[in-house]
mmCIF file of C-alpha atoms in Angstrom:
data_model
loop_
_atom_site.group_PDB
_atom_site.id
_atom_site.type_symbol
_atom_site.label_atom_id
_atom_site.label_comp_id
_atom_site.label_asym_id
_atom_site.label_seq_id
_atom_site.Cartn_x
_atom_site.Cartn_y
_atom_site.Cartn_z
ATOM 1 C CA PHE K 1 7.641 2.469 -11.569
ATOM 2 C CA ASP K 2 6.283 5.922 -12.358
ATOM 3 C CA GLU K 3 7.074 8.304 -9.526
ATOM 4 C CA GLY K 4 4.673 10.883 -10.953
ATOM 5 C CA GLN K 5 1.727 8.522 -10.482
ATOM 6 C CA LEU K 6 2.741 7.882 -6.881
ATOM 7 C CA LYS K 7 2.908 11.636 -6.239
ATOM 8 C CA LYS K 8 -0.599 12.006 -7.723
ATOM 9 C CA ALA K 9 -1.832 9.240 -5.418
ATOM 10 C CA GLU K 10 -0.321 11.110 -2.468
ATOM 11 C CA LEU K 11 -2.115 14.326 -3.500
ATOM 12 C CA TRP K 12 -5.443 12.521 -3.905
ATOM 13 C CA MET K 13 -5.063 10.769 -0.546
ATOM 14 C CA THR K 14 -4.331 14.091 1.140
ATOM 15 C CA TYR K 15 -7.431 15.566 -0.523
ATOM 16 C CA VAL K 16 -9.609 12.663 0.637
ATOM 17 C CA LEU K 17 -8.248 12.897 4.185
ATOM 18 C CA ASN K 18 -9.000 16.614 4.290
ATOM 19 C CA ASN K 19 -12.468 16.390 2.754
ATOM 20 C CA PHE K 20 -14.028 13.019 3.625
ATOM 21 C CA LEU K 21 -12.521 11.782 6.909
ATOM 22 C CA ASP K 22 -14.567 11.724 10.089
ATOM 23 C CA SER K 23 -11.648 12.190 12.466
ATOM 24 C CA LYS K 24 -13.733 11.170 15.508
ATOM 25 C CA GLU K 25 -14.597 7.735 14.149
ATOM 26 C CA ASN K 26 -11.595 7.375 11.804
ATOM 27 C CA PHE K 27 -13.767 6.340 8.835
ATOM 28 C CA PHE K 28 -14.587 8.135 5.609
ATOM 29 C CA HIS K 29 -17.927 9.678 4.726
ATOM 30 C CA PHE K 30 -19.399 8.795 1.362
ATOM 31 C CA SER K 31 -19.833 12.502 0.577
ATOM 32 C CA SER K 32 -17.512 15.456 1.050
ATOM 33 C CA GLN K 33 -17.644 17.810 4.023
ATOM 34 C CA SER K 34 -18.373 20.606 1.562
ATOM 35 C CA ALA K 35 -21.353 18.767 0.029
ATOM 36 C CA GLU K 36 -24.934 19.632 0.903
ATOM 37 C CA GLN K 37 -25.603 18.701 4.519
ATOM 38 C CA LEU K 38 -27.849 15.674 4.755
ATOM 39 C CA ILE K 39 -29.806 14.365 7.725
ATOM 40 C CA ALA K 40 -27.370 11.453 7.984
ATOM 41 C CA LYS K 41 -23.961 11.187 6.381
ATOM 42 C CA LYS K 42 -23.303 7.689 5.095
ATOM 43 C CA LYS K 43 -20.146 5.727 5.905
ATOM 44 C CA GLU K 44 -19.877 2.547 3.908
ATOM 45 C CA VAL K 45 -17.993 -0.291 5.652
ATOM 46 C CA PHE K 46 -19.527 -3.570 4.448
ATOM 47 C CA ASP K 47 -18.055 -5.190 1.355
ATOM 48 C CA ASN K 48 -20.424 -6.712 -1.131
ATOM 49 C CA VAL K 49 -19.927 -7.466 -4.815
ATOM 50 C CA ILE K 50 -17.914 -4.240 -4.802
ATOM 51 C CA PRO K 51 -15.565 -3.532 -1.872
ATOM 52 C CA SER K 52 -16.757 -0.816 0.502
ATOM 53 C CA SER K 53 -15.332 2.661 0.062
ATOM 54 C CA ASN K 54 -13.779 2.521 3.530
ATOM 55 C CA SER K 55 -12.067 -0.835 2.943
ATOM 56 C CA VAL K 56 -10.613 0.512 -0.308
ATOM 57 C CA MET K 57 -9.387 3.669 1.420
ATOM 58 C CA ALA K 58 -7.928 1.643 4.304
ATOM 59 C CA ARG K 59 -5.943 -0.485 1.843
ATOM 60 C CA ASN K 60 -4.845 2.666 0.008
ATOM 61 C CA LEU K 61 -3.661 4.181 3.290
ATOM 62 C CA PHE K 62 -1.687 1.060 4.178
ATOM 63 C CA ARG K 63 -0.035 0.679 0.785
ATOM 64 C CA LEU K 64 0.684 4.369 0.218
ATOM 65 C CA GLY K 65 1.871 4.660 3.807
ATOM 66 C CA THR K 66 4.359 1.892 3.090
ATOM 67 C CA LEU K 67 5.501 3.254 -0.281
ATOM 68 C CA LEU K 68 5.801 6.861 0.911
ATOM 69 C CA ASP K 69 7.015 6.046 4.442
ATOM 70 C CA LYS K 70 4.014 7.748 6.045
ATOM 71 C CA ASN K 71 3.580 5.823 9.263
ATOM 72 C CA GLU K 72 0.544 7.900 10.291
ATOM 73 C CA TRP K 73 -1.315 6.625 7.215
ATOM 74 C CA LYS K 74 -0.397 3.030 7.993
ATOM 75 C CA GLN K 75 -1.498 3.468 11.603
ATOM 76 C CA MET K 76 -4.803 4.979 10.506
ATOM 77 C CA SER K 77 -5.392 1.903 8.350
ATOM 78 C CA VAL K 78 -4.535 -0.422 11.234
ATOM 79 C CA LYS K 79 -6.961 1.423 13.531
ATOM 80 C CA MET K 80 -9.724 1.091 10.952
ATOM 81 C CA VAL K 81 -9.167 -2.670 10.744
ATOM 82 C CA LEU K 82 -8.967 -3.072 14.512
ATOM 83 C CA LYS K 83 -12.345 -1.367 14.984
ATOM 84 C CA LEU K 84 -13.903 -3.931 12.652
ATOM 85 C CA SER K 85 -11.784 -6.988 13.492
ATOM 86 C CA ALA K 86 -14.564 -8.895 15.278
ATOM 87 C CA ILE K 87 -16.926 -8.417 12.316
ATOM 88 C CA ILE K 88 -14.156 -9.320 9.847
ATOM 89 C CA VAL K 89 -13.705 -12.664 11.616
ATOM 90 C CA GLN K 90 -17.438 -13.335 12.153
ATOM 91 C CA GLU K 91 -18.690 -12.243 8.723
ATOM 92 C CA PRO K 92 -15.859 -12.750 6.189
ATOM 93 C CA VAL K 93 -18.284 -12.828 3.250
ATOM 94 C CA TYR K 94 -19.313 -9.225 3.965
ATOM 95 C CA MET K 95 -15.825 -8.095 4.929
ATOM 96 C CA SER K 96 -13.613 -9.729 2.284
ATOM 97 C CA ASN K 97 -11.602 -6.645 1.305
ATOM 98 C CA TRP K 98 -11.116 -5.863 4.992
ATOM 99 C CA GLY K 99 -9.913 -9.456 5.437
ATOM 100 C CA ILE K 100 -7.339 -9.006 2.693
ATOM 101 C CA LEU K 101 -6.057 -5.862 4.415
ATOM 102 C CA PHE K 102 -6.046 -7.652 7.774
ATOM 103 C CA SER K 103 -3.853 -10.338 6.155
ATOM 104 C CA GLU K 104 -1.525 -7.733 4.612
ATOM 105 C CA ILE K 105 -1.098 -6.007 7.970
ATOM 106 C CA THR K 106 -0.596 -9.284 9.849
ATOM 107 C CA GLU K 107 1.782 -10.826 7.306
ATOM 108 C CA GLY K 108 3.592 -7.577 6.503
ATOM 109 C CA MET K 109 4.448 -6.385 3.016
ATOM 110 C CA ASN K 110 7.670 -7.103 1.164
ATOM 111 C CA GLU K 111 8.991 -3.840 -0.220
ATOM 112 C CA VAL K 112 10.798 -4.774 -3.422
ATOM 113 C CA VAL K 113 12.927 -2.022 -4.910
ATOM 114 C CA ILE K 114 14.608 -2.467 -8.288
ATOM 115 C CA VAL K 115 17.265 0.064 -9.254
ATOM 116 C CA GLY K 116 19.157 0.271 -12.551
ATOM 117 C CA GLU K 117 18.819 0.145 -16.313
ATOM 118 C CA LYS K 118 17.100 -3.252 -16.564
ATOM 119 C CA ILE K 119 14.152 -2.470 -14.264
ATOM 120 C CA GLY K 120 11.553 -3.206 -16.948
ATOM 121 C CA GLU K 121 12.784 -6.705 -17.719
ATOM 122 C CA MET K 122 13.407 -7.570 -14.077
ATOM 123 C CA ARG K 123 10.020 -6.239 -13.023
ATOM 124 C CA LYS K 124 8.250 -8.281 -15.682
ATOM 125 C CA GLU K 125 10.064 -11.465 -14.709
ATOM 126 C CA ILE K 126 9.696 -11.099 -10.938
ATOM 127 C CA GLN K 127 6.032 -10.102 -11.193
ATOM 128 C CA SER K 128 5.263 -13.126 -13.354
ATOM 129 C CA ASN K 129 5.223 -14.905 -9.978
ATOM 130 C CA TYR K 130 2.396 -14.444 -7.485
ATOM 131 C CA PHE K 131 3.346 -12.435 -4.400
ATOM 132 C CA PRO K 132 0.231 -11.238 -2.583
ATOM 133 C CA PHE K 133 2.199 -9.489 0.159
ATOM 134 C CA ALA K 134 4.572 -7.397 -1.938
ATOM 135 C CA LEU K 135 4.838 -3.841 -3.199
ATOM 136 C CA PHE K 136 7.197 -3.064 -6.077
ATOM 137 C CA LEU K 137 9.076 0.136 -6.898
ATOM 138 C CA GLY K 138 11.716 0.781 -9.501
ATOM 139 C CA THR K 139 13.821 3.498 -11.043
ATOM 140 C CA LYS K 140 16.531 3.708 -13.650
ATOM 141 C CA PHE K 141 17.877 6.872 -12.093
ATOM 142 C CA LYS K 142 17.933 8.565 -8.702
ATOM 143 C CA SER K 143 14.684 9.024 -6.807
ATOM 144 C CA ASN K 144 13.775 11.022 -3.719
ATOM 145 C CA LEU K 145 11.175 8.508 -2.559
ATOM 146 C CA PRO K 146 11.975 7.130 0.918
ATOM 147 C CA LEU K 147 12.288 3.491 -0.168
ATOM 148 C CA PHE K 148 15.055 4.464 -2.602
ATOM 149 C CA GLU K 149 17.186 6.068 0.093
ATOM 150 C CA GLY K 150 20.664 4.539 0.050
ATOM 151 C CA ARG K 151 19.927 2.646 -3.162
ATOM 152 C CA GLU K 152 22.418 3.835 -5.707
ATOM 153 C CA VAL K 153 22.182 3.235 -9.429
ATOM 154 C CA LYS K 154 25.388 1.577 -10.577
ATOM 155 C CA GLU K 155 26.407 -0.409 -13.644
ATOM 156 C CA LYS K 156 24.294 -3.308 -12.447
ATOM 157 C CA THR K 157 20.577 -3.507 -11.825
ATOM 158 C CA MET K 158 20.023 -4.428 -8.193
ATOM 159 C CA ILE K 159 16.999 -5.767 -6.335
ATOM 160 C CA TYR K 160 16.441 -4.839 -2.691
ATOM 161 C CA VAL K 161 13.941 -6.888 -0.686
ATOM 162 C CA CYS K 162 12.844 -5.241 2.543
ATOM 163 C CA LYS K 163 10.139 -5.777 5.131
ATOM 164 C CA ASN K 164 9.211 -3.138 7.712
ATOM 165 C CA LYS K 165 12.235 -1.072 6.641
ATOM 166 C CA VAL K 166 14.644 -3.958 7.287
ATOM 167 C CA CYS K 167 16.446 -4.904 4.106
ATOM 168 C CA GLN K 168 18.282 -8.009 3.065
ATOM 169 C CA PHE K 169 21.472 -7.853 1.017
ATOM 170 C CA PRO K 170 20.864 -6.494 -2.501
ATOM 171 C CA VAL K 171 20.910 -9.089 -5.256
ATOM 172 C CA GLU K 172 21.233 -9.054 -9.055
ATOM 173 C CA ASN K 173 19.515 -12.364 -9.658
ATOM 174 C CA ILE K 174 15.714 -12.583 -9.730
ATOM 175 C CA GLN K 175 15.635 -16.068 -8.200
ATOM 176 C CA ASP K 176 17.718 -14.796 -5.273
ATOM 177 C CA ALA K 177 15.207 -11.960 -4.751
ATOM 178 C CA ILE K 178 12.304 -14.424 -4.924
ATOM 179 C CA ASN K 179 14.002 -16.617 -2.329
ATOM 180 C CA GLN K 180 14.437 -13.567 -0.079
ATOM 181 C CA MET K 181 10.755 -12.679 -0.459
ATOM 182 C CA ILE K 182 9.673 -16.208 0.415
ATOM 183 C CA SER K 183 11.908 -16.397 3.481
ATOM 184 C CA ALA K 184 11.100 -12.886 4.757
#
């Protein structure tokens, strides 16, 4: 609900891609390409008490790819998961964050866009429910973000529920939006 924060996330992701990605293996090094050259550059993939850096980056790629309509980022995330899919299934305890991402990719994410003056109240009410496979965006005014394309701010606050860029009819009522998210 703060476009500036999303733009910062895009800048940071671009920086990480340019400075930490091993493009041959499609995983991220733990240290930057400009850091002192070590005998072996570490790539962390196993989750433990703290999720691995690569599982966190893969989830970031998938979510930001969805929010910013950057299919190449989403595909990179999918490729990362596919390379580890056998281990994710065999060792879920050590791959829990990867498993969550695998579920998000498999299930697909609801893209919930709220447009209009009452975005704060509607956001609070709709997010008081648990929706593990949903991303939320909102604006009171016009936005240039891809998910806002064709979503005009009118007298009424409208909720658009989409999945994989296919949107249902916009609704004003939160329960109607919830029903759309459940049935999507």
